[in-house]
Coordinates of C-alpha atoms and ligand atoms in Angstrom, one line a residue:
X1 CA -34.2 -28.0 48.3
X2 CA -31.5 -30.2 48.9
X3 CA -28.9 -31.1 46.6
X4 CA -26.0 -33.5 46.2
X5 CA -23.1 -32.7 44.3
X6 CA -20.4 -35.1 43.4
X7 CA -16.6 -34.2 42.6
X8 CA -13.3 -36.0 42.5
X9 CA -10.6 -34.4 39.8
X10 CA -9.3 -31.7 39.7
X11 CA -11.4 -29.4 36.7
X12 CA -14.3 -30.5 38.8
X13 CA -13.0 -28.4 42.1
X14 CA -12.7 -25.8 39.7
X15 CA -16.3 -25.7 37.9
X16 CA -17.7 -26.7 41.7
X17 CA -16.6 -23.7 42.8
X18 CA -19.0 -21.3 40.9
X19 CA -21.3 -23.1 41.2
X20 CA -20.8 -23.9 45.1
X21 CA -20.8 -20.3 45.7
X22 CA -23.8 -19.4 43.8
X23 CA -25.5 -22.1 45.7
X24 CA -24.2 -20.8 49.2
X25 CA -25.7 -17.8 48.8
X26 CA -29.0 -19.0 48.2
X27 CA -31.9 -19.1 50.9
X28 CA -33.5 -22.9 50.6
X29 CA -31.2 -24.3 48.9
X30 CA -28.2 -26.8 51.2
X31 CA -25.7 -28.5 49.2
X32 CA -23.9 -31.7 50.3
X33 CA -20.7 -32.1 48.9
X34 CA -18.9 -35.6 48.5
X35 CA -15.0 -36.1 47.0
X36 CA -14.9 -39.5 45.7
X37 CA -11.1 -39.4 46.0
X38 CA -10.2 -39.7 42.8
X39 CA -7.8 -37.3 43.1
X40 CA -6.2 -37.3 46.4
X41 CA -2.8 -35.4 46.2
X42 CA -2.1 -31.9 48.3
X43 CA -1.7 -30.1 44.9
X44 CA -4.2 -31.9 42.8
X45 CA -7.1 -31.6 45.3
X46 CA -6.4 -29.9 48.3
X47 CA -5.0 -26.6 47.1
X48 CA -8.3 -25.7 44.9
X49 CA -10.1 -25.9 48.3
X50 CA -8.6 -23.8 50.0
X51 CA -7.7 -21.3 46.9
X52 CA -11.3 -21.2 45.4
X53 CA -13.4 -21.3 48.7
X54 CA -15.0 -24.4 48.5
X55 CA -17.0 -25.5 51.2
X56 CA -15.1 -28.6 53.4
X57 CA -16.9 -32.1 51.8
X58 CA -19.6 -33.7 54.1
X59 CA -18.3 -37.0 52.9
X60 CA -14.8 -38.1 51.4
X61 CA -14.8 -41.5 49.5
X62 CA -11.6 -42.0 49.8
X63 CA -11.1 -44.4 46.8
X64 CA -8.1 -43.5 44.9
X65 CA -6.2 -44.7 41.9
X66 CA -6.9 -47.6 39.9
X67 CA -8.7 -49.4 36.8
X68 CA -11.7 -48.1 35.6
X69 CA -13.8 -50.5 36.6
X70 CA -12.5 -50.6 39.9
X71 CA -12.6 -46.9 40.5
X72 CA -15.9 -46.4 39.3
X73 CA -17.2 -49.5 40.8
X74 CA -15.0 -48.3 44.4
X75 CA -17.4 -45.2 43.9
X76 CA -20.1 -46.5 43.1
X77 CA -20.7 -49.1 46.2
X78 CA -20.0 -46.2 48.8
X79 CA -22.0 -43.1 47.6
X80 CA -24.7 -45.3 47.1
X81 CA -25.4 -45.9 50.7
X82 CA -24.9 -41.5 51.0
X83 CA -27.0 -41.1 48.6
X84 CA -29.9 -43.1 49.6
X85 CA -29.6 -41.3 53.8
X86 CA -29.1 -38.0 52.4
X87 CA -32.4 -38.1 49.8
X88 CA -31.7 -35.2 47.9
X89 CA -34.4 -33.5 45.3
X90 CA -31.5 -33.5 42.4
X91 CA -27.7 -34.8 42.3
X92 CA -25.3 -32.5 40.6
X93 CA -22.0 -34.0 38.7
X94 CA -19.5 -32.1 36.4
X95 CA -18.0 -33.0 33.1
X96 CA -16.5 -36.2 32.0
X97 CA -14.2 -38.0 35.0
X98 CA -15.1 -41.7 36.1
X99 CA -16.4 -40.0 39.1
X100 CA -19.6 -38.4 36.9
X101 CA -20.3 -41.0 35.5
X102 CA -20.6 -42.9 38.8
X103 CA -22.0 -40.6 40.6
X104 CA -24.8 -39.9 37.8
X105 CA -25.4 -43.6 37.3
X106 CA -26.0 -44.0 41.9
X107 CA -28.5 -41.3 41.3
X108 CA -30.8 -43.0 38.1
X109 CA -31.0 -45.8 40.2
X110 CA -32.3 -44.5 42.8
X111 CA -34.4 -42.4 41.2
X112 CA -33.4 -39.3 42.2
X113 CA -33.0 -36.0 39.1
X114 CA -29.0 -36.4 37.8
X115 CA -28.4 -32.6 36.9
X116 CA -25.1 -32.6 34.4
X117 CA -22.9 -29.4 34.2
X118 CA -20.9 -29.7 30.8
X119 CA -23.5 -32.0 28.9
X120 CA -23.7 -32.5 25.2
X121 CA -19.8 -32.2 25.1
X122 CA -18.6 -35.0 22.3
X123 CA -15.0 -35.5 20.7
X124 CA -16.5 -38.5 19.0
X125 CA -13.4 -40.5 19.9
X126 CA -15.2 -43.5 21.7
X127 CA -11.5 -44.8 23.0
X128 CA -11.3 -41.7 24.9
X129 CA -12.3 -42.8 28.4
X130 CA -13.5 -39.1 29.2
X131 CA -16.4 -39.8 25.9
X132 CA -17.8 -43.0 27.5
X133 CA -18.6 -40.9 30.4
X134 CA -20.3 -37.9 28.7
X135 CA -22.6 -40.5 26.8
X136 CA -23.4 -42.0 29.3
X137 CA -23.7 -39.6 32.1
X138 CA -26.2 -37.8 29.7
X139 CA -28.0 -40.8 28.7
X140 CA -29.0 -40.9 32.3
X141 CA -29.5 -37.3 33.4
X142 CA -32.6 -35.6 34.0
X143 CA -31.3 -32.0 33.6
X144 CA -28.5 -31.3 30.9
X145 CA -26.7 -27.6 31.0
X146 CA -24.8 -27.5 28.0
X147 CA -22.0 -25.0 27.6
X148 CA -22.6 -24.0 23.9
X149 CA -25.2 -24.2 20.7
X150 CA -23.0 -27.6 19.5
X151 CA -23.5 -29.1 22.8
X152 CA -27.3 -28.7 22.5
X153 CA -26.9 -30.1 19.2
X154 CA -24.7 -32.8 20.1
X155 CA -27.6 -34.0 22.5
X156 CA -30.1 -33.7 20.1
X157 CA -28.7 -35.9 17.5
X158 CA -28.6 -38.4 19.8
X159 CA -32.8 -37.9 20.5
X160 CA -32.1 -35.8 23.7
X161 CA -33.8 -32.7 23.8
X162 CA -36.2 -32.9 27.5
X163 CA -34.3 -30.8 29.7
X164 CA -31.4 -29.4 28.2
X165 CA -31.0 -25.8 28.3
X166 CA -27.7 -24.0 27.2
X167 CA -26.3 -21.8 30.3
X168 CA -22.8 -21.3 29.2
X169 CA -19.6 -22.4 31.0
X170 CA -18.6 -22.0 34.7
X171 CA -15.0 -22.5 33.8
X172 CA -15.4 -18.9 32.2
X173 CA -17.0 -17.6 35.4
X174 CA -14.4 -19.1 37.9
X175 CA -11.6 -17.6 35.7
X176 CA -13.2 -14.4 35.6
X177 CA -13.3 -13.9 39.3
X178 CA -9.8 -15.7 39.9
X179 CA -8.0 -13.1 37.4
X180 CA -10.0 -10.0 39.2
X181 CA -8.4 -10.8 42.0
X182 CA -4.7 -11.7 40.8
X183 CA -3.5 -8.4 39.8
X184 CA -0.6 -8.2 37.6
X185 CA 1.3 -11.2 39.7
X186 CA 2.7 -13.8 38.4
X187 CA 4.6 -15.9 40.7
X188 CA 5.7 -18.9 39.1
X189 CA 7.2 -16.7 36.3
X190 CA 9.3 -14.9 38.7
X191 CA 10.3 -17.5 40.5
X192 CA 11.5 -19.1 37.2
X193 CA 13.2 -16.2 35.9
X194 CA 10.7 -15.7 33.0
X195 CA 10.4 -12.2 33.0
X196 CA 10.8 -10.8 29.6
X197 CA 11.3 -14.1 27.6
X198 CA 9.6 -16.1 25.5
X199 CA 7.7 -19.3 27.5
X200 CA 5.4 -21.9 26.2
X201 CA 3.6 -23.4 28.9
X202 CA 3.1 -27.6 28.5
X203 CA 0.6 -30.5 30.1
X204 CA 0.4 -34.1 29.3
X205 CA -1.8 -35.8 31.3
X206 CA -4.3 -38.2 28.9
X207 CA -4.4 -42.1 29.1
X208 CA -4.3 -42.3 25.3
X209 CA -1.1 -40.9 25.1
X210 CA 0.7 -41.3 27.8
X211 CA 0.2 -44.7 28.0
X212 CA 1.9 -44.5 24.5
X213 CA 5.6 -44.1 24.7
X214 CA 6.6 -43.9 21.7
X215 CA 3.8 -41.0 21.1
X216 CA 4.9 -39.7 24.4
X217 CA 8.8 -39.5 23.1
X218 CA 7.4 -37.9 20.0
X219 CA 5.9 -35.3 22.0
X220 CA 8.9 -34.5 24.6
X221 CA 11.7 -34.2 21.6
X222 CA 9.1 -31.6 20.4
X223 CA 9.3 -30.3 23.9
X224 CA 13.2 -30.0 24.0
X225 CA 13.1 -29.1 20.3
X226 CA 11.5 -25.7 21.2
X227 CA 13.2 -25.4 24.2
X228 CA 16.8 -25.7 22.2
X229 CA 14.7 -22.9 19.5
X230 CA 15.2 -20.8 22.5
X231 CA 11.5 -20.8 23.8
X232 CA 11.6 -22.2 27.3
X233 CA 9.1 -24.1 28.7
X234 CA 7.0 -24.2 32.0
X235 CA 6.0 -28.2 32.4
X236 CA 3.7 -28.6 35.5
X237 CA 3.9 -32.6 35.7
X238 CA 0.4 -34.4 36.1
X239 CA 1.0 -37.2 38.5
X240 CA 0.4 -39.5 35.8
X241 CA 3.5 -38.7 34.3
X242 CA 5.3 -38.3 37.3
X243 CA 7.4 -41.7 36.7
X244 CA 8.0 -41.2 33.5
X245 CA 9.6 -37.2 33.5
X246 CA 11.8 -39.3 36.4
X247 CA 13.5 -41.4 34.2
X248 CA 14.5 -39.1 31.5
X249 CA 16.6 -35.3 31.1
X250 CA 15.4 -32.4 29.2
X251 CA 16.5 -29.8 27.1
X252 CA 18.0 -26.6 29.2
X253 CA 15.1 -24.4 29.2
X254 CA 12.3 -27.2 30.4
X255 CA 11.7 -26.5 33.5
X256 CA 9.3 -29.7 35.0
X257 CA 7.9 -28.6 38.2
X258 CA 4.8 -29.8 40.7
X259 CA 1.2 -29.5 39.6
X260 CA -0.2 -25.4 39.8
X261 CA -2.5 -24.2 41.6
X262 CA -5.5 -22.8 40.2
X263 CA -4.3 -18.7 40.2
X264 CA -0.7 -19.3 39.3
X265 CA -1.6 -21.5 36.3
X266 CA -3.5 -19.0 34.8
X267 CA -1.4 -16.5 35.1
X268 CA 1.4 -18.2 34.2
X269 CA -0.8 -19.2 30.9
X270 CA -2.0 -15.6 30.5
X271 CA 1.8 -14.6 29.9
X272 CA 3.1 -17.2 27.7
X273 CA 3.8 -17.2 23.9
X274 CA 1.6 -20.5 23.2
X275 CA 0.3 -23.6 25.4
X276 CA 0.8 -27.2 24.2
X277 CA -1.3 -29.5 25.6
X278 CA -3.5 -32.7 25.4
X279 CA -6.0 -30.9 28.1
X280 CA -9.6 -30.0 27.7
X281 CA -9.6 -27.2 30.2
X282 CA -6.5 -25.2 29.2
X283 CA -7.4 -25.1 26.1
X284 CA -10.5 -22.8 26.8
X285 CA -8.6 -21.2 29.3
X286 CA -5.8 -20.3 26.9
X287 CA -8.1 -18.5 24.7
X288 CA -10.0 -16.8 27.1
X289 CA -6.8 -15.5 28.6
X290 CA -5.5 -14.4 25.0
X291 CA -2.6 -17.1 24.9
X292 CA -3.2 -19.3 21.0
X293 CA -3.1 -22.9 21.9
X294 CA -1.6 -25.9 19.9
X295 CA -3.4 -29.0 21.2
X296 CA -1.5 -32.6 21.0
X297 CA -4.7 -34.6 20.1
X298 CA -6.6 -35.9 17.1
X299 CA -10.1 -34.3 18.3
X300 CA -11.2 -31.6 20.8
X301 CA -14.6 -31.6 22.4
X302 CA -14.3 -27.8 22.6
X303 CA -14.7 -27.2 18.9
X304 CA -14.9 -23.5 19.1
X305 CA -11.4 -23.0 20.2
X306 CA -10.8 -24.3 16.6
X307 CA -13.2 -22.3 14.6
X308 CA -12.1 -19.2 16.3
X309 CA -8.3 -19.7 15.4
X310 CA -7.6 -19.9 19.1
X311 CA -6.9 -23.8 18.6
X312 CA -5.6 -26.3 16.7
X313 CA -5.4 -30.0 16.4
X314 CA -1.6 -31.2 15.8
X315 CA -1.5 -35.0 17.4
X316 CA 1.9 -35.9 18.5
X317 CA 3.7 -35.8 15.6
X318 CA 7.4 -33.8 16.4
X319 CA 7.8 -31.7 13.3
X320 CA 3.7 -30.5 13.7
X321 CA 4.6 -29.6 17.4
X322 CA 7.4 -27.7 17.1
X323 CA 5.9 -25.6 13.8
X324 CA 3.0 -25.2 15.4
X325 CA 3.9 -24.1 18.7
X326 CA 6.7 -21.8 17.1
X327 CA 4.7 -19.8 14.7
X328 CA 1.4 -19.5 17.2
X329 CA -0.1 -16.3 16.8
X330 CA -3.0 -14.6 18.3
X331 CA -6.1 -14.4 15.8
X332 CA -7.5 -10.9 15.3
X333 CA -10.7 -11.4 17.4
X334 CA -10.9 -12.2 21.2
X335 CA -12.0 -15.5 21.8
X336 CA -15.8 -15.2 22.9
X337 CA -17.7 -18.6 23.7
X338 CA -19.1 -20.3 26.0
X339 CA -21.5 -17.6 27.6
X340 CA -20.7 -14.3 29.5
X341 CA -19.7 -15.6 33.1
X342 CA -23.0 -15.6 34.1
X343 CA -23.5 -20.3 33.7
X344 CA -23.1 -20.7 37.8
X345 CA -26.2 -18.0 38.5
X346 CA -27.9 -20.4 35.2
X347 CA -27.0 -23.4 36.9
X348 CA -28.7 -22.5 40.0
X349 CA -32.0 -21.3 38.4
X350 CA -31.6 -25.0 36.4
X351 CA -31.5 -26.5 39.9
X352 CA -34.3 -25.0 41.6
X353 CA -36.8 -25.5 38.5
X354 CA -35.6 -29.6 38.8
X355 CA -35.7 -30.1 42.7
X356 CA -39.2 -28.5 41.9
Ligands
UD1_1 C1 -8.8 -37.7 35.3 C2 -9.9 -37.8 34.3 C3 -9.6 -36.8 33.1 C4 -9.3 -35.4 33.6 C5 -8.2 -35.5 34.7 C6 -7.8 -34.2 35.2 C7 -11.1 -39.9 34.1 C8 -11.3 -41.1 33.3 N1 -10.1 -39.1 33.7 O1 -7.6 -38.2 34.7 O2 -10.7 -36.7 32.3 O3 -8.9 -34.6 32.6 O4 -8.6 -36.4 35.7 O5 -6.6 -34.3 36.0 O6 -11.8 -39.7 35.1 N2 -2.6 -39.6 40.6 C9 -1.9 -39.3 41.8 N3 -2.4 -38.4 42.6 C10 -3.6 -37.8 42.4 C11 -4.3 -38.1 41.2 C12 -3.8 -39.0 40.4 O7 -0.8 -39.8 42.1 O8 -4.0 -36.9 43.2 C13 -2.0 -40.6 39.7 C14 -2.2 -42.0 40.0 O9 -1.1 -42.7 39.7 C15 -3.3 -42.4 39.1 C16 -3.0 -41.5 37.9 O10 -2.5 -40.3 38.4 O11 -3.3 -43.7 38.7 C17 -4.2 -41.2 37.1 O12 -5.3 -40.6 37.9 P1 -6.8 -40.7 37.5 O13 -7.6 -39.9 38.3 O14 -7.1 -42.1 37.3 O15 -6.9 -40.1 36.0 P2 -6.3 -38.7 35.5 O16 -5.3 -39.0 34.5 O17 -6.0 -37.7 36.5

């Protein structure tokens, strides 16, 4: 069997990795890997190879930053050509990024099985970029692995129900295997001084609000709010932000530094009081790790965070920031969704059964 899978941002180095490994281990089964490019910085792309084992790319888009249309478009035109030489049984894409969607879109035209890790997700937030790409990426696919019982459900309220199965998330088994490994390290911590205080560990990195400045201001005087409470804060600056955390000083007690890798994120998060973020990832990976998370958006996708107390919803409103963030606890139950660690092995059984 031959399978092409399709990454370009950085969460989807992360779930490729299970799965690549799974798949490497496999007899019959050869995977060819294209990065679109989408993400093309050292610590944004680079590092998670190297870190997490994935196998070199066969193919490297190169496309870069830009619009939507032209990124996906820029996609689009060159794996098509890949695509149609390589004629694989199934193409495999992850989550929500402009490069899924494109990649899963190449594939239905050319007839060929679209197999999407992380289906069924919704926020129901249609201005979300990230939601135009789950709809549509699993409007087209052929084989939808869902990472929970809502996901399944999302799908079949919207009349899918031929080929999904639920397998759990690969996030959970990357992270599992990542923290065997660490130890009782934690690098960044140390080399911030951390040890023994009180952190909160913050991201910004979503279109909707940080091409919002006054929701963006809103945000950061919550930010130097807390860190004037005396809770300092670990800010790993997205890219996307990168101009903007230029032109402005923080509170004493921020500390804004590079994007993490994929080890010392965690167990930076692992150790800290609470996480504020607008990501979809860390807030899974918060709760998994035993860290409560307060989540700057209007809507999650991962509603289970929420149920479980792990999560809540606080927009960008100052006051619900800092109240939030300062009186996070940890709920009485560990946080127990999305599957065992066992979604990469599920994955791989899903692919075979496809490529027939
Ligand atoms: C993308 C995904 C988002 C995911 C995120 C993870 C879409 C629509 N969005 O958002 O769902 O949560 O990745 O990070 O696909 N940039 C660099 N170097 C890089 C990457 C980005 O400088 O290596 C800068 C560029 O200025 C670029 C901006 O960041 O214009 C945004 O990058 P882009 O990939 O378009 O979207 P993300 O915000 O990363």
């Amino acid at each position: 069997m031959r399978l092409v899978t399709v990454v370009g941002a950085r969460p989807q180095f992360v779930k490729a990795a299970a799965v690549s490994a799974a798949i490497g281990g496999t007899d019959g089964v050869e995977e060819v890997l294209v990065h679109t490019g989408q993400h093309y910085d050292v610590n944004m792309s680079d590092v998670f190879f190297s870190e997490l084992g994935i196998p070199a790319p066969k193919f490297h888009l190169g496309v870069g930053s830009g619009g939507h249309g032209a990124q996906t478009g820029d996609i689009m035109g060159a794996l098509e050509p890949i695509v149609e030489a390589e004629r694989p049984d199934a193409l495999l894409v992850y989550g929500d990024t402009n490069s899924t969607m494109a990649g899963a879109l190449v594939a239905a035209k050319l007839h060929i099985p679209v197999v999407h890790v992380e289906a069924g997700l919704r926020s129901f937030d249609r201005r979300m970029p990230e939601e135009i790409n789950r709809v549509v990426t699993d409007h087209v696919s052929t084989s939808l692995l869902c990472p929970s019982e809502r996901a399944v459900a999302n799908l079949k309220a919207e009349g899918i129900v031929d080929g999904v199965a639920l397998v759990g998330d690969v996030m959970f088994d990357v992270l599992l295997a990542t923290m065997a490994a660490a130890g009782d390290v934690d690098p960044v911590g140390e080399r911030l001084g951390l040890a023994g205080r009180p952190y909160a560990v913050f991201t910004m990195h979503r279109a909707g609000l940080t091409d919002d400045p006054v929701a963006v201001e809103r945000v950061l005087t919550a930010i130097d709010r807390l860190a004037r409470d005396g809770l300092e804060i670990v800010f790993p600056a997205h890219p996307r932000v990168r101009a903007l955390v230029a032109s402005r000083s923080f509170a004493h007690g921020v500390h804004v530094i590079e994007p993490l890798g994929y080890r010392d994120m965690l167990t930076l998060t692992r150790r800290a009081t609470a996480v504020v973020t607008d990501s979809g990832g860390l807030q899974k990976e918060a709760a998994w790790l035993g860290t409560p998370c307060v989540t700057i958006r209007d809507t999650t996708e991962w509603v289970e965070t929420l149920d479980t107390g792990w999560n809540v919803l606080v927009g960008t409103d100052t006051e619900a920031i800092v109240a939030h963030t300062l009186r996070a606890a940890i709920p009485t139950e560990p946080f127990s969704a999305y599957g065992s660690g066992t979604a990469s092995e599920l994955v791989l059984r899903e692919l075979i059964n496809v490529a027939g």
